[in-house]
Each structure stands twice: as C-alpha cells, then as structure tokens.
GROMACS .gro file of N, CA and C in nm:
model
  288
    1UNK      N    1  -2.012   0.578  -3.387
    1UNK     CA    2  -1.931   0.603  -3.504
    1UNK      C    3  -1.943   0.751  -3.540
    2UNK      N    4  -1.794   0.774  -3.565
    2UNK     CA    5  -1.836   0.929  -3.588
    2UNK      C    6  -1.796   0.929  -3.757
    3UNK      N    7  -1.860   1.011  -3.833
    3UNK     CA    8  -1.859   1.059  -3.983
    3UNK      C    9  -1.866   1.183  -4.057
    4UNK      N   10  -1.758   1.225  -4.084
    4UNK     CA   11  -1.721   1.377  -4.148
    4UNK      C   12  -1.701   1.397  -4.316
    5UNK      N   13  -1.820   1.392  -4.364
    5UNK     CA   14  -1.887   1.436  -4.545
    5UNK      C   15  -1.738   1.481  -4.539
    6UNK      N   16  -1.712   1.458  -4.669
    6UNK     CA   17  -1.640   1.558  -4.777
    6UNK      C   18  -1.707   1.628  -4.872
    7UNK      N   19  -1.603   1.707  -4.930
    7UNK     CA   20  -1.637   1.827  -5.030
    7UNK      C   21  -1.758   1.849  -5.011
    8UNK      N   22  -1.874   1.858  -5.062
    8UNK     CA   23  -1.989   1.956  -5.091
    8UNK      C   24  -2.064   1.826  -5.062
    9UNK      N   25  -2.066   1.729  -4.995
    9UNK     CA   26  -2.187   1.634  -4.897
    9UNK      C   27  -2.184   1.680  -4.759
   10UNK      N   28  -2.339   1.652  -4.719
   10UNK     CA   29  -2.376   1.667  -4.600
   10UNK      C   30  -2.463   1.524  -4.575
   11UNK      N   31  -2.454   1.521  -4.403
   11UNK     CA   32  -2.479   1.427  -4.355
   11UNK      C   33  -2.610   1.492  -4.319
   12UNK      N   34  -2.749   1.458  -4.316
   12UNK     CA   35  -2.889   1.450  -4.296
   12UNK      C   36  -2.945   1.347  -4.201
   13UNK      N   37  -2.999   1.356  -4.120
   13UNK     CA   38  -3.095   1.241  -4.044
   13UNK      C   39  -3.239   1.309  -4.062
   14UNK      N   40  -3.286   1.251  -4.129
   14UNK     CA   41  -3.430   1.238  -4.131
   14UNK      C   42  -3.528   1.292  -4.047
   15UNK      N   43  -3.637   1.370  -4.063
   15UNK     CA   44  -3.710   1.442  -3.928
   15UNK      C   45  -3.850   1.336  -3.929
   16UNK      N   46  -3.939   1.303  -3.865
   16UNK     CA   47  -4.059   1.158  -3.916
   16UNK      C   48  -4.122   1.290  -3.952
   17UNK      N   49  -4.248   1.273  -4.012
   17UNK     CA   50  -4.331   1.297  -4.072
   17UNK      C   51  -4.444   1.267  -3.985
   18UNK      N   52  -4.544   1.354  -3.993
   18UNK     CA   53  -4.715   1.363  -3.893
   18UNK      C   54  -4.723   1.251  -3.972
   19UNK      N   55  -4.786   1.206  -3.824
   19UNK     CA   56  -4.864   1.069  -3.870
   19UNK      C   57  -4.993   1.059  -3.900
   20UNK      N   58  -5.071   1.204  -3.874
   20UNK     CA   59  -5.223   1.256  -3.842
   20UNK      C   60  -5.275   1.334  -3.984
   21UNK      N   61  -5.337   1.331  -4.017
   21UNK     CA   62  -5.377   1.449  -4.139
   21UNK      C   63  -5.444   1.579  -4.103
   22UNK      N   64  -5.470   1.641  -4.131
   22UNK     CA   65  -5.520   1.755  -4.078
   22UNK      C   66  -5.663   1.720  -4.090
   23UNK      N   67  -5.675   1.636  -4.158
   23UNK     CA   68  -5.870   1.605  -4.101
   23UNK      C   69  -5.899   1.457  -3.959
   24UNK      N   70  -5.745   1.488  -3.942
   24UNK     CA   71  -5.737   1.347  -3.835
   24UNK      C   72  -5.741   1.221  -3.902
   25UNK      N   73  -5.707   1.204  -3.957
   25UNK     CA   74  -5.679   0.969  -4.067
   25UNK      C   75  -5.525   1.005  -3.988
   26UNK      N   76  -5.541   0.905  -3.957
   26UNK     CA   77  -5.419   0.825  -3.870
   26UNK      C   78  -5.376   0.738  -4.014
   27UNK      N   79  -5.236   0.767  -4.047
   27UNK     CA   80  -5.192   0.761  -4.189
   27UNK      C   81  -5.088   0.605  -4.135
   28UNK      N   82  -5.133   0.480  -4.158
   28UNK     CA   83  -5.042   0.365  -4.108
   28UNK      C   84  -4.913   0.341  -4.187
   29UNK      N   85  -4.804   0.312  -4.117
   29UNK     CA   86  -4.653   0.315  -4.182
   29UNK      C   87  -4.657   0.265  -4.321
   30UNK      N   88  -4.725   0.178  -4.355
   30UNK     CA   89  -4.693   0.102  -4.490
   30UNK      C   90  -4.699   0.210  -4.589
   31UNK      N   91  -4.849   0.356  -4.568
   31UNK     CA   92  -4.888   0.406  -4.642
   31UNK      C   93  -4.819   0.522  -4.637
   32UNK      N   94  -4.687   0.572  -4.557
   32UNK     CA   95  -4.642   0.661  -4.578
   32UNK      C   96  -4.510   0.680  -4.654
   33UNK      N   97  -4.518   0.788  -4.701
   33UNK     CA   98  -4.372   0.862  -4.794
   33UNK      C   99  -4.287   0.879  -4.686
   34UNK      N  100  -4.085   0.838  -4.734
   34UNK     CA  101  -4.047   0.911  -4.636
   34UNK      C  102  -4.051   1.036  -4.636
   35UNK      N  103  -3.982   1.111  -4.559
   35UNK     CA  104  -3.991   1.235  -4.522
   35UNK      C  105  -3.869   1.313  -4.601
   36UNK      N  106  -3.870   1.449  -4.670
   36UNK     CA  107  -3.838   1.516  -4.734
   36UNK      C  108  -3.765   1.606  -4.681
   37UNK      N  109  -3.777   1.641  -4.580
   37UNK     CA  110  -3.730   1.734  -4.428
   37UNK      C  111  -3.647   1.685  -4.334
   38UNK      N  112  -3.487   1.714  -4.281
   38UNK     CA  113  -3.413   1.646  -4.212
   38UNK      C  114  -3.299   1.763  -4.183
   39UNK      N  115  -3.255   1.701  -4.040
   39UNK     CA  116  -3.178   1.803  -4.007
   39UNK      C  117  -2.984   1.766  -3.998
   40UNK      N  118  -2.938   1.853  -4.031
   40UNK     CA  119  -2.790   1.828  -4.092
   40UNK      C  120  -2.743   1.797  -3.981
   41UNK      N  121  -2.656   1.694  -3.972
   41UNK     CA  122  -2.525   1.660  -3.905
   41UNK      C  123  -2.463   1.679  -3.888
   42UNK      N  124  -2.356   1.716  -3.990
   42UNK     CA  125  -2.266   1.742  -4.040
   42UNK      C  126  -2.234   1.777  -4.173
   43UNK      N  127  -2.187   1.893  -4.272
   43UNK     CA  128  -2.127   1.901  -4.354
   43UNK      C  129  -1.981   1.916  -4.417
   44UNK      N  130  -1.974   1.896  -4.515
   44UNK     CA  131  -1.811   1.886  -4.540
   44UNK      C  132  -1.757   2.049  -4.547
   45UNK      N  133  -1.637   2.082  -4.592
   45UNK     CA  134  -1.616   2.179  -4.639
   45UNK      C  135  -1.641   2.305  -4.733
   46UNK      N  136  -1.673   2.228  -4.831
   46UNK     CA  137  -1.748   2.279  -4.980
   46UNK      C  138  -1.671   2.251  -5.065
   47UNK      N  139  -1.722   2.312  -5.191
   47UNK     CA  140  -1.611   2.226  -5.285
   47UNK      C  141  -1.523   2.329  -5.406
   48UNK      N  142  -1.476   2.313  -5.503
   48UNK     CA  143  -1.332   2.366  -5.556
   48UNK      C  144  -1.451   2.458  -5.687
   49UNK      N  145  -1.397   2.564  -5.707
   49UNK     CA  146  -1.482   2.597  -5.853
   49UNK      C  147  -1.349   2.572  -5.925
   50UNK      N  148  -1.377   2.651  -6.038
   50UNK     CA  149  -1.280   2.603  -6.181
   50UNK      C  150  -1.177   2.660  -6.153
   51UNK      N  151  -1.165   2.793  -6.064
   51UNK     CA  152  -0.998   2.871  -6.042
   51UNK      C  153  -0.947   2.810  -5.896
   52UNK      N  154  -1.030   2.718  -5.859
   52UNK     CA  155  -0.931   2.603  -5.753
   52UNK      C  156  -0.964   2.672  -5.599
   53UNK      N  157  -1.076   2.774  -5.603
   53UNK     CA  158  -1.133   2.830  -5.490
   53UNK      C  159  -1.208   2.779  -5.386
   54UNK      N  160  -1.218   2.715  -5.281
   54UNK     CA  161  -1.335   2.693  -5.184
   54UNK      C  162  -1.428   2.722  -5.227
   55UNK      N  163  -1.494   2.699  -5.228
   55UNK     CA  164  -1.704   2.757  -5.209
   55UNK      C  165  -1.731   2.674  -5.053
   56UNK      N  166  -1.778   2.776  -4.922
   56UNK     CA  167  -1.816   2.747  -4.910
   56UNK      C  168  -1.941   2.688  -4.824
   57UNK      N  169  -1.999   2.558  -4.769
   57UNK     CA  170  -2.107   2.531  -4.830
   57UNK      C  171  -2.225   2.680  -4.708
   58UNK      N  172  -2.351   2.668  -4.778
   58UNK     CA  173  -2.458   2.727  -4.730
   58UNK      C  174  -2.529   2.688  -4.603
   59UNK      N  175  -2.513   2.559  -4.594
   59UNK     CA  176  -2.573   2.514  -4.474
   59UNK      C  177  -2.454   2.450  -4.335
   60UNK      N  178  -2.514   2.434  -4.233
   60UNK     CA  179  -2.470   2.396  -4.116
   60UNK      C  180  -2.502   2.275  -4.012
   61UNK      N  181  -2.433   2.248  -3.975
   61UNK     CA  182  -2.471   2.173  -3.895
   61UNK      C  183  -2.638   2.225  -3.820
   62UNK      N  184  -2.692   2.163  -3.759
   62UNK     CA  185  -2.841   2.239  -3.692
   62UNK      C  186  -2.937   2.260  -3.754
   63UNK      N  187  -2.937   2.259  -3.899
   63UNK     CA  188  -3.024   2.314  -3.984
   63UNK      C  189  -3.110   2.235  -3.981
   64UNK      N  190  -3.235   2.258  -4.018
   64UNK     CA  191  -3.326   2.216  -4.049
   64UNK      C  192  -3.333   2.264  -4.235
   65UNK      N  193  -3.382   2.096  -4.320
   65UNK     CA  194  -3.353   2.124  -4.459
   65UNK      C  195  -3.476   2.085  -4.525
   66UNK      N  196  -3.516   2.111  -4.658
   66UNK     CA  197  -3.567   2.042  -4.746
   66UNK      C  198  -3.500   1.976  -4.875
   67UNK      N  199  -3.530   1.828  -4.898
   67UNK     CA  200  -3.431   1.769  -4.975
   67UNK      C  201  -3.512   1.704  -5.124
   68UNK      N  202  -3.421   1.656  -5.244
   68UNK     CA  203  -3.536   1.589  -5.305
   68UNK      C  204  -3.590   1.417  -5.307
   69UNK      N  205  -3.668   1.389  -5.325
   69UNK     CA  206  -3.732   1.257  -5.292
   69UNK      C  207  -3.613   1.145  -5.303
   70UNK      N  208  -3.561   1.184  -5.364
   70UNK     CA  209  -3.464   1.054  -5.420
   70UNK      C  210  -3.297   1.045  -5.421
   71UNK      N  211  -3.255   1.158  -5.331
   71UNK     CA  212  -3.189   1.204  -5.300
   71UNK      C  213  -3.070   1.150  -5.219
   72UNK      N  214  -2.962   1.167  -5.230
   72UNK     CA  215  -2.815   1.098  -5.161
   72UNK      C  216  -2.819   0.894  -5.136
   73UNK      N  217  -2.742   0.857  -5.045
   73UNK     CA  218  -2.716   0.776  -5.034
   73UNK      C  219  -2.740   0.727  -4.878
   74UNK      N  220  -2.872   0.635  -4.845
   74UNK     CA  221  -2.905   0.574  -4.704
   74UNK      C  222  -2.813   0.501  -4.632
   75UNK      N  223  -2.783   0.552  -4.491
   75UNK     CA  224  -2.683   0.488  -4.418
   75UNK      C  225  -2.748   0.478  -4.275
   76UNK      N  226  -2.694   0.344  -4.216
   76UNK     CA  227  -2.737   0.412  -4.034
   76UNK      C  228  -2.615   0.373  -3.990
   77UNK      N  229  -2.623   0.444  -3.854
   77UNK     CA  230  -2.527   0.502  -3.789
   77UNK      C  231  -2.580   0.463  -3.663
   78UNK      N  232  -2.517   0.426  -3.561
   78UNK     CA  233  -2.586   0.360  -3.463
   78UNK      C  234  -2.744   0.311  -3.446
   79UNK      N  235  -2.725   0.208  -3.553
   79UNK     CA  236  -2.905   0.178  -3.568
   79UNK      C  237  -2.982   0.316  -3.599
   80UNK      N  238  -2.948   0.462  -3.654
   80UNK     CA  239  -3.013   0.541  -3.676
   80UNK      C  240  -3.000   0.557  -3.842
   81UNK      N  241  -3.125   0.578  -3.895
   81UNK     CA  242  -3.121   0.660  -4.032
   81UNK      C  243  -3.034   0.734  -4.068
   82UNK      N  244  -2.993   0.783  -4.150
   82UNK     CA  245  -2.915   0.920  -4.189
   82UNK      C  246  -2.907   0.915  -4.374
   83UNK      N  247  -2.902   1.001  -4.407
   83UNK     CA  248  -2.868   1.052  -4.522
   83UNK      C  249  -2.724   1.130  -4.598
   84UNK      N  250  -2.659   1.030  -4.699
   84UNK     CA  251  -2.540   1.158  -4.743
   84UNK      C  252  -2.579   1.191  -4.860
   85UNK      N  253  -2.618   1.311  -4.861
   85UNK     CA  254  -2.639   1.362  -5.021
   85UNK      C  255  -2.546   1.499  -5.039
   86UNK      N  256  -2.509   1.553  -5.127
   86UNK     CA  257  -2.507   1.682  -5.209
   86UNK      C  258  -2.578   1.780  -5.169
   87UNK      N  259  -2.482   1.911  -5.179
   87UNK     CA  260  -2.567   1.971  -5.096
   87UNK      C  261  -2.670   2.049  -5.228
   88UNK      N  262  -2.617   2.024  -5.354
   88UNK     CA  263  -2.668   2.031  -5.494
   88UNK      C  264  -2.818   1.978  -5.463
   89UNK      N  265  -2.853   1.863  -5.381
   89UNK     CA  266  -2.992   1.774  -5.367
   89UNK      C  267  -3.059   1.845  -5.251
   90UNK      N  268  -3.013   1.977  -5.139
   90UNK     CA  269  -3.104   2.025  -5.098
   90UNK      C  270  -3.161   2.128  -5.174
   91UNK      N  271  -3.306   2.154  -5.132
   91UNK     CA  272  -3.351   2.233  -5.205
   91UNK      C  273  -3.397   2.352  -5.112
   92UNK      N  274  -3.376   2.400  -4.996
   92UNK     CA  275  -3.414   2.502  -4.914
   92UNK      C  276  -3.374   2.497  -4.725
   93UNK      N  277  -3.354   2.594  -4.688
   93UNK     CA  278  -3.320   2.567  -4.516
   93UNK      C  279  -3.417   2.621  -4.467
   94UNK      N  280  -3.521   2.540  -4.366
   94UNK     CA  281  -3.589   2.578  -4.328
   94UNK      C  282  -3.589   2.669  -4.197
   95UNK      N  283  -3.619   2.822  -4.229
   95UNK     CA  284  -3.643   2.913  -4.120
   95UNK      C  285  -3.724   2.916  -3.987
   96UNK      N  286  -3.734   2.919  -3.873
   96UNK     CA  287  -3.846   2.918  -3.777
   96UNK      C  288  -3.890   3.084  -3.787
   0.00000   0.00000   0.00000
C-alpha cells in the first residue's frame, strides 16, 4: 500500500530502541517505552499561512526525527508500524 500525508503530516516508521542499557540489563519488551526517534516516509506538501502561501515543510523523506511521546495517529502498513503526525509534533532532525 502506498500513502501520501497531506498538508503539513508526515508519515514516520518508528526506529526500535536499545534493548541493552549502558550498564548491560537486557531491558524485556513489556518494560519498554516506545521509541521517540523514527525515520520519515513520506511528507506532504506543507501547509497554507493566512495570505494563502505554501510553507514548505522542513523535513524529508530519509530523515531521521525526534517526535513527542504521544504524538500523531498509529497505522501499519504492510504489517509494519508507522506513524502520521504533524510535523508541529516533531521536535528536531536528527544530524549524523
């Protein structure tokens, strides 16, 4: 299935999260948060300001993001995770 956000949503899939701690505890699924970090799919266009202009959006497909906890709307897509949120609900693109 293919899926193309509108206006100022982007499509997110989820990146997992270490399963290890940095002192080594093997952290078991029940006890973990999802993950906050996911990389874009797809985004829409951007969206209209008040004089009827494009904006638009900041991010890209490829990106690697940070998002907030509670953020957009859960979907899967060939049995895969994904995320549509706002691009208002990311909060940073992560640089290498």
């Amino acid at each position: 299935m293919k899926l193309k956000p509108l206006n100022d949503r982007v499509l997110v899939k989820r990146l997992e999260s270490e399963e290890v701690t940095s002192g080594g505890i093997i952290i078991p699924d029940s006890a973990k948060e999802k993950p906050q970090k996911g990389q874009v799919v797809a985004a829409g266009p951007g969206k209209l300001d008040d004089k009827g202009s494009l904006v638009k959006m900041a991010v890209k497909a490829g990106d690697v993001v940070l998002f907030t906890k509670y953020a957009g709307t859960e979907i899967k897509i060939d049995g895969v995770e994904h995320l549509v949120l706002r691009e208002d609900d990311i909060l940073a693109i992560v640089e290498k």
